[in-house]
Amino acid sequence: MSLVFESNHPLVKQKVAALRAADTPPPAFRQLVRTLALLLGAEATVDLPIRPTTVRTPLGDAPGLELDGPVAIVPILRAGLGMADGLLDLIPEAQVWHIGLFRDEATLKPTEYYNKLPAHCRARVAMVVDPMLATGGSAVRACEILRDSGIRSIKFLCLIAAPEGIARLSEAMPDVPIHAGAVDDRLTDIGFIYPGLGDAGDRQFATG
Ligand code: PRP
């Protein structure tokens, strides 16, 4: 069973509520996605591997810390792009590995259409980002792709999760922690998270 972290940060709760509102327009929606990813990213990186270093201040030397090895941000296209921007605000030196998956509307199964992982994947930790964890099919597929590329440490970050998606990702990838802005009630019979926020890709990119 994966560790599941539902954020209790008041700003996360406030911003998730704003994200849900049907009258939040795409520019505000995109900004909320970006800031929420940064807030969730801060919570999800408390155990990031670090090593000691020394920095020269204007007055002398001070002990410091630096990241111990590369971090990869893995947005699931296309809705994950906005979250990747927020994580890059937090970890500007991170690599970004894009994975394109869309969910077949009839079967709800993910179809892979793009993969921009480097030829040799090297990351101490890979952070998969997608605003919505619905059935969990897309998240599981993205984690499988990373595992097949030799990545051991994976974290999954989403803005809203359905219990069904948490159960599926936990079962398939029990050592991948799940960080969610909110855990909602259920999936509808057409696979939408309820009450959710609608389609996160369409709302970010004004294609609804
Ligand atoms: C949505 C969402 C996830 C996926 C979640 O993407 O952003 O990637 O569906 O569903 P799942 O947990 O049941 O797999 P969508 O396929 O609509 O593509 P988009 O990001 O291009 O809008």
Tab-separated table of N, CA, C and O and ligand atoms in Angstrom, residues 76-80 101-104 108 110 113 130-139 191 199-202, ligand 1:
chain	number	residue	atom	x	y	z
A	76	ILE	N	2.716	14.342	-17.166
A	76	ILE	CA	1.898	13.561	-18.098
A	76	ILE	C	1.123	14.574	-18.930
A	76	ILE	O	0.332	15.366	-18.403
A	77	LEU	N	1.413	14.576	-20.249
A	77	LEU	CA	0.755	15.524	-21.160
A	77	LEU	C	-0.725	15.113	-21.291
A	77	LEU	O	-1.016	13.915	-21.300
A	78	ARG	N	-1.506	16.179	-21.445
A	78	ARG	CA	-0.991	17.525	-21.464
A	78	ARG	C	-1.262	18.250	-20.168
A	78	ARG	O	-0.633	19.279	-19.871
A	79	ALA	N	-2.208	17.754	-19.359
A	79	ALA	CA	-2.622	18.515	-18.182
A	79	ALA	C	-1.496	18.669	-17.156
A	79	ALA	O	-1.511	19.597	-16.350
A	80	GLY	N	-0.490	17.778	-17.204
A	80	GLY	CA	0.606	17.872	-16.249
A	80	GLY	C	1.550	19.033	-16.505
A	80	GLY	O	2.374	19.372	-15.641
A	101	LEU	N	0.228	10.858	-22.687
A	101	LEU	CA	-0.790	9.809	-22.540
A	101	LEU	C	-2.148	10.480	-22.670
A	101	LEU	O	-2.360	11.541	-22.081
A	102	PHE	N	-3.052	9.901	-23.447
A	102	PHE	CA	-4.432	10.376	-23.355
A	102	PHE	C	-5.337	9.200	-23.052
A	102	PHE	O	-5.032	8.065	-23.398
A	103	ARG	N	-6.421	9.507	-22.408
A	103	ARG	CA	-7.328	8.464	-21.949
A	103	ARG	C	-8.425	8.268	-22.975
A	103	ARG	O	-9.130	9.217	-23.324
A	104	ASP	N	-8.555	7.056	-23.470
A	104	ASP	CA	-9.632	6.741	-24.407
A	104	ASP	C	-10.974	6.960	-23.692
A	104	ASP	O	-11.194	6.411	-22.611
A	108	LEU	N	-11.487	4.178	-21.171
A	108	LEU	CA	-10.768	4.851	-20.074
A	108	LEU	C	-9.326	4.363	-19.942
A	108	LEU	O	-8.639	4.685	-18.970
A	110	PRO	N	-5.288	4.311	-20.909
A	110	PRO	CA	-4.347	5.303	-21.443
A	110	PRO	C	-3.684	4.821	-22.733
A	110	PRO	O	-3.351	3.645	-22.862
A	113	TYR	N	1.409	8.400	-26.582
A	113	TYR	CA	1.675	9.007	-27.884
A	113	TYR	C	2.971	9.803	-27.910
A	113	TYR	O	3.371	10.316	-28.948
A	130	ASP	N	0.466	15.124	-12.558
A	130	ASP	CA	-0.765	15.132	-13.357
A	130	ASP	C	-1.851	15.655	-12.423
A	130	ASP	O	-1.993	15.141	-11.301
A	131	PRO	N	-2.612	16.666	-12.816
A	131	PRO	CA	-3.593	17.211	-11.871
A	131	PRO	C	-4.617	16.186	-11.384
A	131	PRO	O	-5.065	16.268	-10.250
A	132	MET	N	-4.987	15.220	-12.242
A	132	MET	CA	-6.087	14.328	-11.902
A	132	MET	C	-5.640	12.871	-11.802
A	132	MET	O	-5.025	12.341	-12.735
A	133	LEU	N	-5.962	12.223	-10.695
A	133	LEU	CA	-5.767	10.775	-10.552
A	133	LEU	C	-7.179	10.186	-10.512
A	133	LEU	O	-7.836	10.201	-9.472
A	134	ALA	N	-7.648	9.716	-11.661
A	134	ALA	CA	-9.049	9.259	-11.768
A	134	ALA	C	-9.106	7.735	-11.617
A	134	ALA	O	-9.152	7.230	-10.494
A	135	THR	N	-9.058	6.995	-12.728
A	135	THR	CA	-9.006	5.525	-12.592
A	135	THR	C	-7.625	5.071	-12.148
A	135	THR	O	-7.454	3.957	-11.664
A	136	GLY	N	-6.617	5.922	-12.395
A	136	GLY	CA	-5.234	5.569	-12.065
A	136	GLY	C	-4.474	4.952	-13.225
A	136	GLY	O	-3.265	4.731	-13.127
A	137	GLY	N	-5.158	4.704	-14.335
A	137	GLY	CA	-4.496	4.049	-15.468
A	137	GLY	C	-3.312	4.848	-16.003
A	137	GLY	O	-2.239	4.281	-16.277
A	138	SER	N	-3.479	6.152	-16.140
A	138	SER	CA	-2.393	6.984	-16.690
A	138	SER	C	-1.208	7.026	-15.729
A	138	SER	O	-0.046	6.922	-16.148
A	139	ALA	N	-1.486	7.171	-14.442
A	139	ALA	CA	-0.408	7.242	-13.442
A	139	ALA	C	0.381	5.935	-13.410
A	139	ALA	O	1.617	5.940	-13.368
A	191	GLY	N	-16.177	8.080	-15.635
A	191	GLY	CA	-14.775	8.163	-15.244
A	191	GLY	C	-14.276	9.538	-14.875
A	191	GLY	O	-13.072	9.782	-14.868
A	199	ASP	N	-12.487	18.904	-16.542
A	199	ASP	CA	-11.329	18.394	-17.290
A	199	ASP	C	-10.162	19.379	-17.116
A	199	ASP	O	-10.193	20.501	-17.628
A	200	ALA	N	-9.133	18.951	-16.394
A	200	ALA	CA	-8.026	19.869	-16.054
A	200	ALA	C	-7.270	20.336	-17.298
A	200	ALA	O	-6.782	21.476	-17.333
A	201	GLY	N	-7.159	19.494	-18.321
A	201	GLY	CA	-6.477	19.897	-19.558
A	201	GLY	C	-7.287	20.969	-20.282
A	201	GLY	O	-6.756	22.034	-20.651
A	202	ASP	N	-8.565	20.722	-20.468
A	202	ASP	CA	-9.420	21.696	-21.154
A	202	ASP	C	-9.477	23.016	-20.396
A	202	ASP	O	-9.472	24.098	-21.003
B	1	PRP	C1	-6.736	13.257	-17.903
B	1	PRP	C2	-5.861	13.613	-16.705
B	1	PRP	C3	-5.047	12.372	-16.522
B	1	PRP	C4	-6.015	11.287	-16.866
B	1	PRP	C5	-6.587	10.762	-15.592
B	1	PRP	O1	-6.021	13.432	-19.071
B	1	PRP	O2	-5.084	14.752	-16.913
B	1	PRP	O3	-3.896	12.302	-17.370
B	1	PRP	O4	-7.044	11.881	-17.677
B	1	PRP	O5	-7.356	9.666	-15.822
B	1	PRP	P1	-6.989	8.206	-15.333
B	1	PRP	O6	-6.513	8.297	-13.930
B	1	PRP	O7	-8.328	7.506	-15.438
B	1	PRP	O8	-5.983	7.619	-16.275
B	1	PRP	P2	-6.664	13.320	-20.526
B	1	PRP	O9	-6.624	11.915	-21.035
B	1	PRP	O10	-8.021	13.968	-20.525
B	1	PRP	O11	-5.663	14.105	-21.425
B	1	PRP	P3	-5.224	15.638	-21.435
B	1	PRP	O12	-4.295	15.820	-20.280
B	1	PRP	O13	-4.539	15.757	-22.746
B	1	PRP	O14	-6.453	16.513	-21.343
